[in-house]
Amino acid sequence: MRISPLLVALIGINLTSAASLAVGEDLTFEQHIRPIFRQHCFDCHGAEDEKKGNLDLRLVRLMSTGGDSGAAIVTGNPDESLLIQRVRAGEMPPGEAKVTPEELAVLESWVSAGARTARPEPESIGPGLGVTPEERAFWSFQPIKRPEIPTFPEDARVRTPIDALLLKEMQPEGLGYSVDADRH
């Protein structure tokens, strides 16, 4: 069996990109870990009022406190962290949708690097998942505003407010509207 050099290169790129994310980036709970937990863990350990095993994964300090089995993470030591042990063993999450090797590498690196957060955690947390400031900054959560419509001379070929908004962006690039095409 002959192995394609392209296949070897793609596998190498994939492995190095996962490793560089896990090692080279400053991993934070909000940006890197919460999305993994939201996909795999929060249904049982965050979204509901009653958390399975009394383990709440919504805040780092709650993970350090742990649940019925003890602390979920041991900051700086992924090998001693119950969360990492259970994910490695395939025990968690239950079901068929498991954490990918890349996601596990990110979790391990985050715990090893000190389980950092992007900002101080709140003193208390309400029920449910809530929305983080990073998630709230997404464009679709911004209030709807009516833009100021620029004005142009009559010969600028502006017929609608959208034409005016487009022309405002085109003019700094030295662009404008073309003349109307013939109807024939």
CSV table of C-alpha atoms in Angstrom, one decimal:
chain,number,residue,atom,x,y,z
A,1,MET,CA,0.0,0.0,0.0
A,2,ARG,CA,1.4,3.4,-1.0
A,3,ILE,CA,0.8,6.4,1.2
A,4,SER,CA,0.1,9.6,-0.5
A,5,PRO,CA,2.5,12.5,0.4
A,6,LEU,CA,-0.5,14.8,0.3
A,7,LEU,CA,-2.3,12.7,2.9
A,8,VAL,CA,0.8,12.7,5.2
A,9,ALA,CA,1.1,16.5,4.8
A,10,LEU,CA,-2.6,17.1,5.6
A,11,ILE,CA,-2.4,14.9,8.7
A,12,GLY,CA,0.8,16.7,9.8
A,13,ILE,CA,-0.8,20.1,9.3
A,14,ASN,CA,-3.9,19.0,11.3
A,15,LEU,CA,-1.9,17.7,14.2
A,16,THR,CA,0.4,20.7,14.4
A,17,SER,CA,-2.5,23.2,14.2
A,18,ALA,CA,-4.3,21.4,17.1
A,19,ALA,CA,-1.0,21.3,19.1
A,20,SER,CA,-0.3,25.0,18.4
A,21,LEU,CA,-3.7,26.0,19.5
A,22,ALA,CA,-3.3,24.0,22.7
A,23,VAL,CA,0.2,25.2,23.5
A,24,GLY,CA,0.7,28.5,21.7
A,25,GLU,CA,-2.4,30.4,22.6
A,26,ASP,CA,-3.4,31.9,25.9
A,27,LEU,CA,-6.4,29.6,26.6
A,28,THR,CA,-9.3,31.1,28.6
A,29,PHE,CA,-12.4,29.5,29.9
A,30,GLU,CA,-14.8,31.9,28.1
A,31,GLN,CA,-13.2,31.7,24.7
A,32,HIS,CA,-11.9,28.1,24.4
A,33,ILE,CA,-13.4,25.9,27.2
A,34,ARG,CA,-17.0,27.1,27.5
A,35,PRO,CA,-17.8,26.3,23.9
A,36,ILE,CA,-16.6,22.7,24.4
A,37,PHE,CA,-18.6,22.4,27.6
A,38,ARG,CA,-21.7,24.0,26.0
A,39,GLN,CA,-21.6,21.4,23.3
A,40,HIS,CA,-20.8,18.3,25.4
A,41,CYS,CA,-21.4,19.0,29.1
A,42,PHE,CA,-23.8,21.8,30.1
A,43,ASP,CA,-27.0,19.7,29.5
A,44,CYS,CA,-26.1,17.7,32.6
A,45,HIS,CA,-23.7,20.0,34.4
A,46,GLY,CA,-25.0,23.5,33.9
A,47,ALA,CA,-28.2,24.2,32.1
A,48,GLU,CA,-30.6,22.5,34.5
A,49,ASP,CA,-31.4,23.4,38.2
A,50,GLU,CA,-30.3,20.0,39.3
A,51,LYS,CA,-26.8,19.2,38.2
A,52,LYS,CA,-25.9,15.5,37.8
A,53,GLY,CA,-23.4,14.5,40.5
A,54,ASN,CA,-23.9,18.0,41.9
A,55,LEU,CA,-21.2,19.2,39.5
A,56,ASP,CA,-21.6,22.7,38.0
A,57,LEU,CA,-19.2,23.4,35.1
A,58,ARG,CA,-20.4,27.0,34.5
A,59,LEU,CA,-17.6,28.6,36.6
A,60,VAL,CA,-14.0,27.6,37.1
A,61,ARG,CA,-14.2,28.0,40.9
A,62,LEU,CA,-17.2,25.6,40.9
A,63,MET,CA,-15.1,23.1,39.0
A,64,SER,CA,-12.4,23.4,41.6
A,65,THR,CA,-14.9,22.9,44.3
A,66,GLY,CA,-16.4,19.9,42.4
A,67,GLY,CA,-19.3,17.7,43.0
A,68,ASP,CA,-20.1,14.4,44.6
A,69,SER,CA,-16.9,12.8,43.3
A,70,GLY,CA,-14.6,15.7,44.4
A,71,ALA,CA,-12.9,18.5,42.5
A,72,ALA,CA,-13.4,18.3,38.7
A,73,ILE,CA,-10.1,20.1,38.0
A,74,VAL,CA,-6.8,20.3,39.8
A,75,THR,CA,-5.3,23.6,38.5
A,76,GLY,CA,-1.9,23.0,36.9
A,77,ASN,CA,-2.3,19.2,36.9
A,78,PRO,CA,-4.5,17.6,34.2
A,79,ASP,CA,-3.5,14.1,35.1
A,80,GLU,CA,-5.0,14.6,38.6
A,81,SER,CA,-8.1,16.3,37.3
A,82,LEU,CA,-11.2,14.1,37.4
A,83,LEU,CA,-12.7,15.9,34.5
A,84,ILE,CA,-9.8,15.1,32.3
A,85,GLN,CA,-9.6,11.5,33.5
A,86,ARG,CA,-13.3,10.9,32.8
A,87,VAL,CA,-13.0,12.4,29.3
A,88,ARG,CA,-9.9,10.4,28.5
A,89,ALA,CA,-11.5,7.2,29.6
A,90,GLY,CA,-14.5,7.9,27.4
A,91,GLU,CA,-16.9,7.9,30.4
A,92,MET,CA,-17.8,11.5,29.8
A,93,PRO,CA,-19.8,12.8,28.1
A,94,PRO,CA,-22.2,9.9,28.0
A,95,GLY,CA,-23.7,8.8,24.7
A,96,GLU,CA,-22.1,8.7,21.3
A,97,ALA,CA,-21.1,12.4,20.9
A,98,LYS,CA,-17.6,12.3,22.5
A,99,VAL,CA,-15.0,15.1,23.0
A,100,THR,CA,-12.6,15.1,20.0
A,101,PRO,CA,-8.9,14.5,20.6
A,102,GLU,CA,-8.3,18.2,19.6
A,103,GLU,CA,-10.8,19.4,22.2
A,104,LEU,CA,-9.3,17.1,24.8
A,105,ALA,CA,-5.8,18.6,24.0
A,106,VAL,CA,-7.3,22.1,24.6
A,107,LEU,CA,-8.9,21.0,27.9
A,108,GLU,CA,-5.6,19.5,29.1
A,109,SER,CA,-3.5,22.5,28.1
A,110,TRP,CA,-6.0,24.9,29.8
A,111,VAL,CA,-5.9,22.9,33.1
A,112,SER,CA,-2.1,22.6,32.8
A,113,ALA,CA,-1.7,26.4,32.2
A,114,GLY,CA,-3.7,27.2,35.3
A,115,ALA,CA,-7.4,27.1,34.2
A,116,ARG,CA,-7.4,30.8,33.4
A,117,THR,CA,-10.5,33.0,32.9
A,118,ALA,CA,-10.7,36.1,30.8
A,119,ARG,CA,-12.1,38.2,33.7
A,120,PRO,CA,-13.0,37.8,37.3
A,121,GLU,CA,-15.9,35.4,37.9
A,122,PRO,CA,-19.2,36.6,39.4
A,123,GLU,CA,-19.9,36.0,43.0
A,124,SER,CA,-23.1,34.2,42.2
A,125,ILE,CA,-24.6,32.8,39.0
A,126,GLY,CA,-28.3,32.5,38.2
A,127,PRO,CA,-30.0,29.4,36.8
A,128,GLY,CA,-29.4,28.3,33.2
A,129,LEU,CA,-26.5,29.1,31.0
A,130,GLY,CA,-26.8,32.8,30.6
A,131,VAL,CA,-25.0,34.8,28.0
A,132,THR,CA,-21.4,35.9,28.4
A,133,PRO,CA,-20.2,39.4,27.5
A,134,GLU,CA,-18.3,37.9,24.5
A,135,GLU,CA,-21.5,36.2,23.3
A,136,ARG,CA,-23.5,39.4,23.9
A,137,ALA,CA,-21.1,41.4,21.7
A,138,PHE,CA,-22.1,39.3,18.7
A,139,TRP,CA,-23.6,41.5,15.9
A,140,SER,CA,-27.1,39.9,16.1
A,141,PHE,CA,-27.4,40.9,19.8
A,142,GLN,CA,-26.8,44.6,19.0
A,143,PRO,CA,-29.8,47.0,19.0
A,144,ILE,CA,-31.2,47.9,15.7
A,145,LYS,CA,-30.3,51.4,14.6
A,146,ARG,CA,-31.5,53.4,11.7
A,147,PRO,CA,-28.4,54.6,9.9
A,148,GLU,CA,-28.0,58.2,8.9
A,149,ILE,CA,-28.6,58.5,5.1
A,150,PRO,CA,-25.9,60.6,3.4
A,151,THR,CA,-27.1,63.2,0.8
A,152,PHE,CA,-25.6,63.6,-2.7
A,153,PRO,CA,-26.2,65.9,-5.6
A,154,GLU,CA,-28.9,65.0,-8.0
A,155,ASP,CA,-26.5,63.8,-10.7
A,156,ALA,CA,-24.9,61.2,-8.4
A,157,ARG,CA,-27.4,58.5,-9.6
A,158,VAL,CA,-28.8,58.0,-6.1
A,159,ARG,CA,-32.4,56.8,-6.2
A,160,THR,CA,-32.9,55.0,-2.9
A,161,PRO,CA,-31.4,55.3,0.6
A,162,ILE,CA,-29.5,52.0,-0.1
A,163,ASP,CA,-27.9,53.6,-3.2
A,164,ALA,CA,-26.7,56.5,-0.9
A,165,LEU,CA,-25.3,54.1,1.7
A,166,LEU,CA,-23.4,52.1,-1.0
A,167,LEU,CA,-22.1,55.3,-2.7
A,168,LYS,CA,-20.8,56.6,0.6
A,169,GLU,CA,-18.6,53.5,0.8
A,170,MET,CA,-17.6,53.5,-2.9
A,171,GLN,CA,-16.5,57.1,-3.2
A,172,PRO,CA,-13.4,56.8,-1.0
A,173,GLU,CA,-12.2,54.1,-3.4
A,174,GLY,CA,-12.8,56.3,-6.4
A,175,LEU,CA,-15.8,54.3,-7.5
A,176,GLY,CA,-19.3,55.4,-8.5
A,177,TYR,CA,-22.4,54.1,-10.3
A,178,SER,CA,-22.4,53.3,-14.0
A,179,VAL,CA,-24.8,54.9,-16.4
A,180,ASP,CA,-28.1,53.2,-17.0
A,181,ALA,CA,-28.1,50.6,-19.7
A,182,ASP,CA,-30.4,51.0,-22.7
A,183,ARG,CA,-33.7,49.2,-22.5
A,184,HIS,CA,-33.1,47.6,-25.9
